[in-house]
PDB file of C-alpha atoms and ligand atoms in Angstrom:
ATOM      1  CA  MET A  26       0.024  -0.201   0.039  1.00 40.00           C
ATOM      2  CA  ALA A  27       1.410   3.182  -0.924  1.00 41.00           C
ATOM      3  CA  THR A  28       0.326   4.910   2.070  1.00 43.00           C
ATOM      4  CA  SER A  29       2.131   2.640   4.188  1.00 43.00           C
ATOM      5  CA  THR A  30       5.725   2.702   1.951  1.00 40.00           C
ATOM      6  CA  PRO A  31       8.425   5.033   3.526  1.00 40.00           C
ATOM      7  CA  ALA A  32       8.901   7.799   0.839  1.00 45.00           C
ATOM      8  CA  ALA A  33      12.736   6.258   0.190  1.00 80.00           C
ATOM      9  CA  THR A  34      11.176   3.347  -1.076  1.00 93.00           C
ATOM     10  CA  PRO A  35      12.504   2.441  -4.479  1.00 97.00           C
ATOM     11  CA  CYS A  36       9.602   1.537  -7.348  1.00 98.00           C
ATOM     12  CA  LEU A  37      10.434  -1.158  -9.916  1.00 98.00           C
ATOM     13  CA  LEU A  38       7.919  -1.652 -13.015  1.00 98.00           C
ATOM     14  CA  VAL A  39       8.848  -4.806 -14.154  1.00 98.00           C
ATOM     15  CA  LEU A  40       8.319  -6.039 -17.711  1.00 98.00           C
ATOM     16  CA  ILE A  41       7.154  -9.626 -18.836  1.00 98.00           C
ATOM     17  CA  SER A  42       6.257 -11.627 -22.055  1.00 98.00           C
ATOM     18  CA  GLY A  43       5.674 -15.250 -20.492  1.00 97.00           C
ATOM     19  CA  ASN A  44       6.357 -17.588 -17.406  1.00 98.00           C
ATOM     20  CA  GLY A  45       7.574 -14.757 -14.847  1.00 98.00           C
ATOM     21  CA  SER A  46       9.386 -16.544 -12.755  1.00 98.00           C
ATOM     22  CA  ASN A  47      12.342 -13.899 -12.901  1.00 98.00           C
ATOM     23  CA  LEU A  48       9.758 -12.007 -11.501  1.00 98.00           C
ATOM     24  CA  GLN A  49       8.237 -13.945  -8.741  1.00 98.00           C
ATOM     25  CA  ALA A  50      12.010 -13.943  -7.313  1.00 98.00           C
ATOM     26  CA  LEU A  51      12.022 -10.179  -7.356  1.00 98.00           C
ATOM     27  CA  ILE A  52       8.479 -10.784  -5.106  1.00 98.00           C
ATOM     28  CA  SER A  53       9.986 -12.814  -3.065  1.00 98.00           C
ATOM     29  CA  ALA A  54      12.732 -11.034  -2.536  1.00 98.00           C
ATOM     30  CA  THR A  55      10.816  -7.788  -2.007  1.00 98.00           C
ATOM     31  CA  THR A  56       8.572  -9.060   0.236  1.00 98.00           C
ATOM     32  CA  SER A  57      10.212 -11.799   2.675  1.00 97.00           C
ATOM     33  CA  THR A  58      11.365 -10.417   5.911  1.00 97.00           C
ATOM     34  CA  PRO A  59      13.132  -8.658   6.200  1.00 96.00           C
ATOM     35  CA  PRO A  60      13.365  -7.786   2.195  1.00 97.00           C
ATOM     36  CA  THR A  61      16.553  -8.893   0.378  1.00 97.00           C
ATOM     37  CA  LEU A  62      15.818  -6.446  -1.747  1.00 98.00           C
ATOM     38  CA  PRO A  63      14.597  -2.893  -0.432  1.00 97.00           C
ATOM     39  CA  ALA A  64      12.339  -2.096  -2.997  1.00 98.00           C
ATOM     40  CA  ARG A  65       8.477  -2.166  -4.426  1.00 98.00           C
ATOM     41  CA  ILE A  66       6.991  -3.827  -7.640  1.00 98.00           C
ATOM     42  CA  ILE A  67       4.441  -0.687  -8.329  1.00 98.00           C
ATOM     43  CA  HIS A  68       3.081  -2.028 -11.860  1.00 98.00           C
ATOM     44  CA  VAL A  69       3.921  -4.799 -13.890  1.00 99.00           C
ATOM     45  CA  ILE A  70       3.179  -4.595 -17.932  1.00 98.00           C
ATOM     46  CA  SER A  71       3.104  -7.691 -20.153  1.00 98.00           C
ATOM     47  CA  ASN A  72       2.938  -7.394 -23.849  1.00 98.00           C
ATOM     48  CA  LYS A  73       1.666 -11.450 -23.797  1.00 98.00           C
ATOM     49  CA  LYS A  74      -2.317 -12.352 -22.473  1.00 98.00           C
ATOM     50  CA  ALA A  75      -1.889 -15.274 -21.547  1.00 98.00           C
ATOM     51  CA  ALA A  76       1.584 -14.765 -19.818  1.00 98.00           C
ATOM     52  CA  PHE A  77       1.669 -16.390 -16.260  1.00 98.00           C
ATOM     53  CA  GLY A  78       3.716 -14.104 -14.824  1.00 98.00           C
ATOM     54  CA  LEU A  79       0.329 -11.696 -15.111  1.00 98.00           C
ATOM     55  CA  THR A  80      -1.226 -14.171 -12.915  1.00 98.00           C
ATOM     56  CA  ARG A  81       1.594 -13.847 -10.573  1.00 98.00           C
ATOM     57  CA  ALA A  82       1.610 -10.122 -10.106  1.00 98.00           C
ATOM     58  CA  ALA A  83      -2.064 -10.510  -9.424  1.00 98.00           C
ATOM     59  CA  ASN A  84      -1.534 -13.130  -6.550  1.00 98.00           C
ATOM     60  CA  ALA A  85       1.055 -10.350  -5.701  1.00 98.00           C
ATOM     61  CA  ASN A  86      -1.825  -7.781  -5.709  1.00 98.00           C
ATOM     62  CA  ILE A  87       0.449  -5.945  -7.951  1.00 98.00           C
ATOM     63  CA  PRO A  88      -1.401  -3.874 -10.497  1.00 98.00           C
ATOM     64  CA  THR A  89      -0.669  -5.027 -14.080  1.00 98.00           C
ATOM     65  CA  THR A  90      -1.198  -3.632 -17.447  1.00 98.00           C
ATOM     66  CA  TYR A  91      -1.386  -5.834 -20.929  1.00 98.00           C
ATOM     67  CA  HIS A  92       0.119  -3.757 -23.795  1.00 98.00           C
ATOM     68  CA  ASN A  93       0.208  -5.615 -27.321  1.00 97.00           C
ATOM     69  CA  LEU A  94       2.016  -4.660 -30.600  1.00 96.00           C
ATOM     70  CA  VAL A  95      -1.074  -6.280 -32.813  1.00 96.00           C
ATOM     71  CA  PRO A  96      -3.423  -3.367 -32.633  1.00 96.00           C
ATOM     72  CA  TYR A  97      -0.591  -0.694 -33.624  1.00 96.00           C
ATOM     73  CA  LYS A  98       0.145  -2.842 -36.997  1.00 95.00           C
ATOM     74  CA  LYS A  99      -3.608  -2.860 -37.864  1.00 95.00           C
ATOM     75  CA  GLN A 100      -3.143   1.348 -37.512  1.00 95.00           C
ATOM     76  CA  HIS A 101      -0.441   1.025 -39.436  1.00 95.00           C
ATOM     77  CA  ALA A 102      -1.217  -1.596 -41.630  1.00 90.00           C
ATOM     78  CA  GLY A 103       1.876  -2.313 -44.269  1.00 83.00           C
ATOM     79  CA  ASP A 104       3.930   0.149 -42.206  1.00 95.00           C
ATOM     80  CA  ILE A 105       5.509  -2.170 -39.351  1.00 93.00           C
ATOM     81  CA  ALA A 106       8.249   0.724 -38.570  1.00 93.00           C
ATOM     82  CA  ALA A 107       5.527   3.231 -38.169  1.00 95.00           C
ATOM     83  CA  ALA A 108       3.361   0.591 -35.819  1.00 96.00           C
ATOM     84  CA  ARG A 109       6.746  -0.239 -33.304  1.00 95.00           C
ATOM     85  CA  ARG A 110       7.517   3.667 -32.852  1.00 95.00           C
ATOM     86  CA  ALA A 111       3.754   4.453 -32.156  1.00 97.00           C
ATOM     87  CA  TYR A 112       3.987   0.977 -30.064  1.00 97.00           C
ATOM     88  CA  ASP A 113       6.894   1.981 -28.309  1.00 97.00           C
ATOM     89  CA  ALA A 114       5.822   5.806 -27.343  1.00 97.00           C
ATOM     90  CA  GLU A 115       2.755   4.468 -25.696  1.00 98.00           C
ATOM     91  CA  LEU A 116       4.612   1.890 -23.728  1.00 98.00           C
ATOM     92  CA  ALA A 117       6.975   4.875 -22.654  1.00 98.00           C
ATOM     93  CA  ARG A 118       3.953   6.756 -21.436  1.00 98.00           C
ATOM     94  CA  LEU A 119       2.835   3.829 -19.845  1.00 98.00           C
ATOM     95  CA  ILE A 120       5.389   3.641 -17.928  1.00 98.00           C
ATOM     96  CA  LEU A 121       5.976   6.765 -17.287  1.00 98.00           C
ATOM     97  CA  GLU A 122       2.533   7.244 -15.739  1.00 98.00           C
ATOM     98  CA  GLN A 123       3.494   5.113 -13.326  1.00 98.00           C
ATOM     99  CA  LYS A 124       6.607   6.851 -12.186  1.00 98.00           C
ATOM    100  CA  PRO A 125       9.378   4.178 -11.393  1.00 98.00           C
ATOM    101  CA  ASP A 126      12.549   4.577 -10.505  1.00 97.00           C
ATOM    102  CA  MET A 127      13.777   1.849 -12.530  1.00 98.00           C
ATOM    103  CA  VAL A 128      12.168  -0.459 -14.705  1.00 98.00           C
ATOM    104  CA  VAL A 129      13.239  -4.222 -14.751  1.00 98.00           C
ATOM    105  CA  CYS A 130      13.166  -6.450 -18.392  1.00 98.00           C
ATOM    106  CA  ALA A 131      11.988 -10.166 -16.657  1.00 98.00           C
ATOM    107  CA  GLY A 132      11.967 -12.254 -19.852  1.00 96.00           C
ATOM    108  CA  TRP A 133      10.851  -8.910 -21.859  1.00 97.00           C
ATOM    109  CA  MET A 134      10.634 -10.390 -25.490  1.00 94.00           C
ATOM    110  CA  HIS A 135      10.162  -7.002 -27.169  1.00 92.00           C
ATOM    111  CA  ILE A 136      13.474  -5.012 -28.521  1.00 89.00           C
ATOM    112  CA  PHE A 137      13.171  -1.920 -27.141  1.00 87.00           C
ATOM    113  CA  SER A 138      13.685   1.343 -29.662  1.00 89.00           C
ATOM    114  CA  ASP A 139      14.911   5.226 -29.543  1.00 91.00           C
ATOM    115  CA  ALA A 140      10.777   5.398 -28.952  1.00 93.00           C
ATOM    116  CA  ALA A 141      10.799   3.836 -25.926  1.00 95.00           C
ATOM    117  CA  LEU A 142      14.302   4.529 -24.606  1.00 96.00           C
ATOM    118  CA  GLN A 143      14.762   8.219 -24.887  1.00 96.00           C
ATOM    119  CA  PRO A 144      11.687   9.347 -22.793  1.00 97.00           C
ATOM    120  CA  LEU A 145      12.516   7.303 -20.096  1.00 96.00           C
ATOM    121  CA  VAL A 146      16.588   8.216 -20.135  1.00 94.00           C
ATOM    122  CA  GLU A 147      14.932  11.898 -20.060  1.00 95.00           C
ATOM    123  CA  ALA A 148      12.997  11.114 -17.415  1.00 96.00           C
ATOM    124  CA  GLY A 149      15.997   9.529 -15.270  1.00 93.00           C
ATOM    125  CA  VAL A 150      14.406   6.255 -15.102  1.00 96.00           C
ATOM    126  CA  GLY A 151      17.381   3.062 -15.189  1.00 94.00           C
ATOM    127  CA  ILE A 152      16.684   0.450 -17.394  1.00 96.00           C
ATOM    128  CA  ILE A 153      18.248  -3.054 -16.410  1.00 97.00           C
ATOM    129  CA  ASN A 154      17.524  -6.211 -18.567  1.00 97.00           C
ATOM    130  CA  LEU A 155      18.386  -9.821 -17.992  1.00 97.00           C
ATOM    131  CA  HIS A 156      19.912 -11.877 -20.573  1.00 97.00           C
ATOM    132  CA  PRO A 157      20.676 -15.951 -20.570  1.00 97.00           C
ATOM    133  CA  ALA A 158      23.987 -15.761 -22.057  1.00 97.00           C
ATOM    134  CA  LEU A 159      27.609 -13.833 -21.510  1.00 97.00           C
ATOM    135  CA  PRO A 160      28.417 -10.235 -22.734  1.00 96.00           C
ATOM    136  CA  GLY A 161      28.492 -10.405 -26.471  1.00 94.00           C
ATOM    137  CA  GLN A 162      27.782 -13.693 -27.011  1.00 95.00           C
ATOM    138  CA  PHE A 163      24.124 -15.095 -28.359  1.00 95.00           C
ATOM    139  CA  ASP A 164      22.303 -11.679 -28.732  1.00 92.00           C
ATOM    140  CA  GLY A 165      18.548 -11.028 -29.198  1.00 93.00           C
ATOM    141  CA  ALA A 166      15.890 -14.660 -28.509  1.00 94.00           C
ATOM    142  CA  GLY A 167      16.938 -18.338 -28.062  1.00 96.00           C
ATOM    143  CA  ALA A 168      20.099 -17.718 -26.304  1.00 97.00           C
ATOM    144  CA  ILE A 169      20.163 -20.847 -24.751  1.00 98.00           C
ATOM    145  CA  GLU A 170      19.505 -23.280 -27.109  1.00 97.00           C
ATOM    146  CA  ARG A 171      21.996 -21.411 -29.815  1.00 98.00           C
ATOM    147  CA  ALA A 172      24.751 -22.226 -26.963  1.00 98.00           C
ATOM    148  CA  TYR A 173      24.011 -25.334 -25.651  1.00 98.00           C
ATOM    149  CA  GLU A 174      24.265 -26.386 -30.384  1.00 97.00           C
ATOM    150  CA  ALA A 175      27.649 -24.150 -29.622  1.00 98.00           C
ATOM    151  CA  PHE A 176      28.224 -26.294 -26.976  1.00 98.00           C
ATOM    152  CA  GLN A 177      27.526 -29.525 -28.825  1.00 96.00           C
ATOM    153  CA  LYS A 178      29.730 -28.784 -32.002  1.00 97.00           C
ATOM    154  CA  GLY A 179      32.667 -28.096 -29.259  1.00 96.00           C
ATOM    155  CA  GLU A 180      32.833 -24.072 -29.869  1.00 97.00           C
ATOM    156  CA  ILE A 181      32.184 -22.869 -27.232  1.00 97.00           C
ATOM    157  CA  GLY A 182      33.298 -24.685 -23.296  1.00 95.00           C
ATOM    158  CA  GLY A 183      30.186 -23.151 -20.997  1.00 97.00           C
ATOM    159  CA  THR A 184      27.072 -19.983 -20.928  1.00 98.00           C
ATOM    160  CA  GLY A 185      26.592 -18.058 -18.606  1.00 98.00           C
ATOM    161  CA  ILE A 186      24.131 -14.957 -17.762  1.00 98.00           C
ATOM    162  CA  MET A 187      24.023 -10.918 -16.987  1.00 98.00           C
ATOM    163  CA  VAL A 188      22.005  -8.304 -16.238  1.00 98.00           C
ATOM    164  CA  HIS A 189      22.784  -5.160 -18.147  1.00 97.00           C
ATOM    165  CA  TRP A 190      21.762  -2.053 -18.746  1.00 97.00           C
ATOM    166  CA  VAL A 191      19.489  -1.567 -21.763  1.00 96.00           C
ATOM    167  CA  ILE A 192      20.858   0.616 -24.585  1.00 89.00           C
ATOM    168  CA  GLY A 193      19.853   1.069 -28.418  1.00 87.00           C
ATOM    169  CA  GLU A 194      21.578  -2.115 -28.952  1.00 85.00           C
ATOM    170  CA  VAL A 195      19.758  -5.384 -28.655  1.00 84.00           C
ATOM    171  CA  ASP A 196      21.745  -7.264 -25.037  1.00 82.00           C
ATOM    172  CA  ARG A 197      24.881  -4.432 -25.593  1.00 86.00           C
ATOM    173  CA  GLY A 198      24.052  -2.651 -22.955  1.00 93.00           C
ATOM    174  CA  GLU A 199      27.193  -2.357 -19.576  1.00 96.00           C
ATOM    175  CA  PRO A 200      26.705  -5.411 -17.640  1.00 98.00           C
ATOM    176  CA  ILE A 201      25.852  -4.986 -14.239  1.00 98.00           C
ATOM    177  CA  VAL A 202      26.206  -9.037 -12.858  1.00 98.00           C
ATOM    178  CA  VAL A 203      27.693 -11.894 -14.920  1.00 98.00           C
ATOM    179  CA  ARG A 204      27.647 -14.769 -13.739  1.00 98.00           C
ATOM    180  CA  GLU A 205      29.027 -17.987 -15.829  1.00 98.00           C
ATOM    181  CA  VAL A 206      27.472 -21.357 -16.310  1.00 98.00           C
ATOM    182  CA  GLU A 207      29.493 -24.281 -16.955  1.00 97.00           C
ATOM    183  CA  MET A 208      28.089 -27.168 -19.393  1.00 97.00           C
ATOM    184  CA  VAL A 209      28.045 -31.077 -18.885  1.00 95.00           C
ATOM    185  CA  GLU A 210      29.404 -33.468 -21.679  1.00 95.00           C
ATOM    186  CA  GLY A 211      25.474 -35.232 -22.184  1.00 96.00           C
ATOM    187  CA  GLU A 212      23.373 -33.041 -20.393  1.00 97.00           C
ATOM    188  CA  GLY A 213      20.278 -32.245 -21.939  1.00 97.00           C
ATOM    189  CA  LEU A 214      18.387 -28.711 -22.930  1.00 98.00           C
ATOM    190  CA  ALA A 215      16.257 -28.831 -20.264  1.00 98.00           C
ATOM    191  CA  GLU A 216      18.230 -29.142 -17.834  1.00 98.00           C
ATOM    192  CA  LEU A 217      20.268 -26.806 -19.078  1.00 98.00           C
ATOM    193  CA  GLU A 218      17.265 -24.223 -19.208  1.00 98.00           C
ATOM    194  CA  GLU A 219      16.848 -25.394 -15.750  1.00 98.00           C
ATOM    195  CA  ARG A 220      20.163 -24.786 -14.422  1.00 98.00           C
ATOM    196  CA  ILE A 221      20.552 -21.465 -15.918  1.00 98.00           C
ATOM    197  CA  HIS A 222      17.091 -20.307 -14.800  1.00 98.00           C
ATOM    198  CA  LYS A 223      17.956 -21.053 -11.082  1.00 98.00           C
ATOM    199  CA  VAL A 224      20.988 -18.677 -11.444  1.00 98.00           C
ATOM    200  CA  GLU A 225      19.349 -16.388 -13.278  1.00 98.00           C
ATOM    201  CA  HIS A 226      16.302 -15.966 -10.085  1.00 98.00           C
ATOM    202  CA  VAL A 227      19.648 -15.276  -7.166  1.00 98.00           C
ATOM    203  CA  GLU A 228      21.038 -12.454 -10.328  1.00 98.00           C
ATOM    204  CA  ILE A 229      18.127 -11.145 -11.314  1.00 98.00           C
ATOM    205  CA  VAL A 230      17.477  -9.693  -7.542  1.00 98.00           C
ATOM    206  CA  ASN A 231      21.627  -9.061  -7.115  1.00 98.00           C
ATOM    207  CA  GLY A 232      21.265  -7.316 -10.315  1.00 98.00           C
ATOM    208  CA  THR A 233      18.678  -5.181  -9.531  1.00 98.00           C
ATOM    209  CA  ARG A 234      20.068  -4.475  -6.360  1.00 98.00           C
ATOM    210  CA  MET A 235      23.006  -3.050  -7.622  1.00 98.00           C
ATOM    211  CA  ALA A 236      21.490  -0.989 -10.438  1.00 98.00           C
ATOM    212  CA  LEU A 237      19.031   0.827  -7.904  1.00 97.00           C
ATOM    213  CA  GLU A 238      22.523   1.452  -5.464  1.00 95.00           C
ATOM    214  CA  ARG A 239      24.021   3.088  -8.805  1.00 95.00           C
ATOM    215  CA  LEU A 240      20.936   5.159  -9.502  1.00 91.00           C
ATOM    216  CA  VAL A 241      20.864   6.469  -6.052  1.00 89.00           C
ATOM    217  CA  ARG A 242      24.285   7.161  -6.307  1.00 90.00           C
ATOM    218  CA  GLU A 243      23.885   9.507  -9.632  1.00 88.00           C
ATOM    219  CA  ARG A 244      21.310  10.556  -8.332  1.00 84.00           C
ATOM    220  CA  GLU A 245      22.460  11.969  -4.986  1.00 86.00           C
ATOM    221  CA  ALA A 246      25.685  13.474  -7.005  1.00 89.00           C
ATOM    222  CA  ALA A 247      23.448  15.147  -9.527  1.00 85.00           C
ATOM    223  CA  GLY A 248      22.104  16.824  -6.139  1.00 82.00           C
ATOM    224  CA  ARG A 249      18.340  15.120  -7.269  1.00 72.00           C
ATOM    225  CA  THR A 250      17.275  12.675  -4.177  1.00 63.00           C
TER     226      THR A 250
HETATM  227  C1  LIG B  21      14.956 -15.930 -18.859  1.00 87.84           C
HETATM  228  O1  LIG B  21      15.345 -17.097 -19.352  1.00 87.84           O
HETATM  229  C2  LIG B  21      15.084 -14.751 -19.741  1.00 87.84           C
HETATM  230  O2  LIG B  21      16.464 -14.548 -19.473  1.00 87.84           O
HETATM  231  C3  LIG B  21      15.009 -14.749 -21.057  1.00 87.84           C
HETATM  232  O3  LIG B  21      13.696 -15.350 -20.950  1.00 87.84           O
HETATM  233  C4  LIG B  21      13.435 -15.987 -19.690  1.00 87.84           C
HETATM  234  C5  LIG B  21      12.079 -15.525 -19.237  1.00 87.84           C
HETATM  235  O4  LIG B  21      11.452 -16.499 -18.005  1.00 87.84           O
HETATM  236  N1  LIG B  21      15.206 -13.496 -21.884  1.00 87.84           N
HETATM  237  P1  LIG B  21      10.943 -15.790 -16.579  1.00 87.84           P
HETATM  238  O5  LIG B  21       9.430 -15.685 -17.573  1.00 87.84           O
HETATM  239  O6  LIG B  21      11.237 -15.036 -16.232  1.00 87.84           O
HETATM  240  O7  LIG B  21       9.982 -17.297 -16.176  1.00 87.84           O
END
């Protein structure tokens, strides 16, 4: 409840597209006693209606918004770039009206264009993303599958995950947390995925905490507390 939360508690808005197990890790960390992540999740936005993460948010009494690209594609028939610009501008507006300190992309499968990024940057809202690969490797979707295949071909000896700041280039922003994950001969893809997710659930919390600490330091330095 807004009334019982100290003004200094940072507010997070989480973006999801699916299962929401990383959102769950953030919910648990912010609601445990004492919280392992001293922050409050004020809103969740999903671009997929069936995302189970929406149910997780509702169970934790966190308000949600469903924001999907399809109506924008219909409005801008034939001009996908215009559709994405309009969608992203509205995404930024939806985010900013919640007044978060930081946005956490936790399994958010939509690329941020400048139309979404710039308004957040201008408002001083930090944006971080969880990606299931090491920096510079397997950018974009299907990263775990691609790492798995590369390991089978002997091209890599291991993989990892990172939490990083979001910039215009997909999965290329400055890393906040990087964790290596070893790969094991004979292991199936599903088992590897499960091990990676376990690491993600720890590091999304650590990465968010570290990013918030930096945001506070920067705001203090700029005289904006
Ligand atoms: C995670 O592996 C994340 O790194 C990737 O999508 C997955 C989302 O999982 N981009 P969940 O929705 O948090 O369970």
